[in-house]
Amino acid sequence: MNAREEIPVTEEVMRYAKAHMEADRPWSHGRVARAYQEKDGRISITYEDSCWWFYRDESGRVVWE
């Protein structure tokens, strides 16, 4: 079984991506290329430059690692 499953780029995915892009200006990783639901519940987002991060909500704010 895979540890993750590709998911559509939803409003939730874009909320995570936009929060990250706004906090890390100038953004140099491009647009969202793919998103995945991880087995542990986090969302991972891969950008056009192939960089990726894990995202989650923590007390109402977006956290990435």
JSON list of C-alpha atoms in Angstrom, two decimals:
[
{"chain": "A", "resi": 1, "resn": "MET", "atom": "CA", "xyz": [0.00, 0.00, 0.00]},
{"chain": "A", "resi": 2, "resn": "ASN", "atom": "CA", "xyz": [1.27, 3.46, -0.89]},
{"chain": "A", "resi": 3, "resn": "ALA", "atom": "CA", "xyz": [1.93, 5.92, 1.91]},
{"chain": "A", "resi": 4, "resn": "ARG", "atom": "CA", "xyz": [0.05, 8.58, 0.00]},
{"chain": "A", "resi": 5, "resn": "GLU", "atom": "CA", "xyz": [-2.64, 9.09, -2.59]},
{"chain": "A", "resi": 6, "resn": "GLU", "atom": "CA", "xyz": [-2.77, 11.85, -5.19]},
{"chain": "A", "resi": 7, "resn": "ILE", "atom": "CA", "xyz": [-5.73, 14.16, -4.67]},
{"chain": "A", "resi": 8, "resn": "PRO", "atom": "CA", "xyz": [-7.28, 17.00, -6.70]},
{"chain": "A", "resi": 9, "resn": "VAL", "atom": "CA", "xyz": [-6.08, 20.56, -6.08]},
{"chain": "A", "resi": 10, "resn": "THR", "atom": "CA", "xyz": [-8.96, 21.62, -3.85]},
{"chain": "A", "resi": 11, "resn": "GLU", "atom": "CA", "xyz": [-9.74, 24.87, -2.03]},
{"chain": "A", "resi": 12, "resn": "GLU", "atom": "CA", "xyz": [-8.04, 23.41, 1.06]},
{"chain": "A", "resi": 13, "resn": "VAL", "atom": "CA", "xyz": [-4.88, 22.65, -0.93]},
{"chain": "A", "resi": 14, "resn": "MET", "atom": "CA", "xyz": [-4.87, 26.17, -2.36]},
{"chain": "A", "resi": 15, "resn": "ARG", "atom": "CA", "xyz": [-5.41, 27.67, 1.11]},
{"chain": "A", "resi": 16, "resn": "TYR", "atom": "CA", "xyz": [-2.26, 25.89, 2.31]},
{"chain": "A", "resi": 17, "resn": "ALA", "atom": "CA", "xyz": [-0.29, 26.88, -0.78]},
{"chain": "A", "resi": 18, "resn": "LYS", "atom": "CA", "xyz": [-1.39, 30.54, -0.66]},
{"chain": "A", "resi": 19, "resn": "ALA", "atom": "CA", "xyz": [-0.50, 30.86, 3.03]},
{"chain": "A", "resi": 20, "resn": "HIS", "atom": "CA", "xyz": [2.97, 29.49, 2.32]},
{"chain": "A", "resi": 21, "resn": "MET", "atom": "CA", "xyz": [3.47, 31.63, -0.80]},
{"chain": "A", "resi": 22, "resn": "GLU", "atom": "CA", "xyz": [2.45, 34.80, 1.05]},
{"chain": "A", "resi": 23, "resn": "ALA", "atom": "CA", "xyz": [4.81, 34.07, 3.95]},
{"chain": "A", "resi": 24, "resn": "ASP", "atom": "CA", "xyz": [7.80, 33.20, 1.74]},
{"chain": "A", "resi": 25, "resn": "ARG", "atom": "CA", "xyz": [8.12, 36.14, -0.66]},
{"chain": "A", "resi": 26, "resn": "PRO", "atom": "CA", "xyz": [9.40, 36.29, -3.24]},
{"chain": "A", "resi": 27, "resn": "TRP", "atom": "CA", "xyz": [8.00, 32.86, -4.06]},
{"chain": "A", "resi": 28, "resn": "SER", "atom": "CA", "xyz": [10.31, 31.00, -6.43]},
{"chain": "A", "resi": 29, "resn": "HIS", "atom": "CA", "xyz": [8.81, 27.50, -6.57]},
{"chain": "A", "resi": 30, "resn": "GLY", "atom": "CA", "xyz": [6.08, 28.08, -9.16]},
{"chain": "A", "resi": 31, "resn": "ARG", "atom": "CA", "xyz": [2.48, 26.99, -9.02]},
{"chain": "A", "resi": 32, "resn": "VAL", "atom": "CA", "xyz": [1.00, 23.90, -7.41]},
{"chain": "A", "resi": 33, "resn": "ALA", "atom": "CA", "xyz": [1.79, 20.88, -9.59]},
{"chain": "A", "resi": 34, "resn": "ARG", "atom": "CA", "xyz": [0.35, 18.03, -7.49]},
{"chain": "A", "resi": 35, "resn": "ALA", "atom": "CA", "xyz": [-1.17, 17.36, -4.09]},
{"chain": "A", "resi": 36, "resn": "TYR", "atom": "CA", "xyz": [-1.26, 14.20, -2.00]},
{"chain": "A", "resi": 37, "resn": "GLN", "atom": "CA", "xyz": [-3.13, 12.95, 1.05]},
{"chain": "A", "resi": 38, "resn": "GLU", "atom": "CA", "xyz": [-0.51, 11.35, 3.27]},
{"chain": "A", "resi": 39, "resn": "LYS", "atom": "CA", "xyz": [-1.21, 8.22, 5.28]},
{"chain": "A", "resi": 40, "resn": "ASP", "atom": "CA", "xyz": [-0.72, 10.19, 8.52]},
{"chain": "A", "resi": 41, "resn": "GLY", "atom": "CA", "xyz": [-3.40, 12.74, 7.54]},
{"chain": "A", "resi": 42, "resn": "ARG", "atom": "CA", "xyz": [-1.16, 15.57, 6.36]},
{"chain": "A", "resi": 43, "resn": "ILE", "atom": "CA", "xyz": [-1.39, 17.05, 2.87]},
{"chain": "A", "resi": 44, "resn": "SER", "atom": "CA", "xyz": [1.76, 17.34, 0.78]},
{"chain": "A", "resi": 45, "resn": "ILE", "atom": "CA", "xyz": [2.03, 19.76, -2.09]},
{"chain": "A", "resi": 46, "resn": "THR", "atom": "CA", "xyz": [4.56, 19.57, -4.90]},
{"chain": "A", "resi": 47, "resn": "TYR", "atom": "CA", "xyz": [5.29, 22.73, -6.87]},
{"chain": "A", "resi": 48, "resn": "GLU", "atom": "CA", "xyz": [6.42, 23.25, -10.47]},
{"chain": "A", "resi": 49, "resn": "ASP", "atom": "CA", "xyz": [10.11, 23.19, -9.48]},
{"chain": "A", "resi": 50, "resn": "SER", "atom": "CA", "xyz": [9.61, 19.74, -7.84]},
{"chain": "A", "resi": 51, "resn": "CYS", "atom": "CA", "xyz": [10.04, 21.10, -4.30]},
{"chain": "A", "resi": 52, "resn": "TRP", "atom": "CA", "xyz": [7.42, 19.88, -1.84]},
{"chain": "A", "resi": 53, "resn": "TRP", "atom": "CA", "xyz": [6.24, 20.42, 1.73]},
{"chain": "A", "resi": 54, "resn": "PHE", "atom": "CA", "xyz": [3.87, 18.79, 4.21]},
{"chain": "A", "resi": 55, "resn": "TYR", "atom": "CA", "xyz": [0.94, 20.93, 5.41]},
{"chain": "A", "resi": 56, "resn": "ARG", "atom": "CA", "xyz": [-1.52, 20.78, 8.28]},
{"chain": "A", "resi": 57, "resn": "ASP", "atom": "CA", "xyz": [-3.80, 23.00, 10.36]},
{"chain": "A", "resi": 58, "resn": "GLU", "atom": "CA", "xyz": [-2.64, 23.79, 13.85]},
{"chain": "A", "resi": 59, "resn": "SER", "atom": "CA", "xyz": [-4.99, 25.83, 16.03]},
{"chain": "A", "resi": 60, "resn": "GLY", "atom": "CA", "xyz": [-6.56, 27.42, 12.95]},
{"chain": "A", "resi": 61, "resn": "ARG", "atom": "CA", "xyz": [-3.33, 28.36, 11.18]},
{"chain": "A", "resi": 62, "resn": "VAL", "atom": "CA", "xyz": [-1.47, 26.69, 8.34]},
{"chain": "A", "resi": 63, "resn": "VAL", "atom": "CA", "xyz": [1.80, 25.00, 9.27]},
{"chain": "A", "resi": 64, "resn": "TRP", "atom": "CA", "xyz": [4.28, 23.55, 6.78]},
{"chain": "A", "resi": 65, "resn": "GLU", "atom": "CA", "xyz": [7.40, 21.48, 7.19]}
]
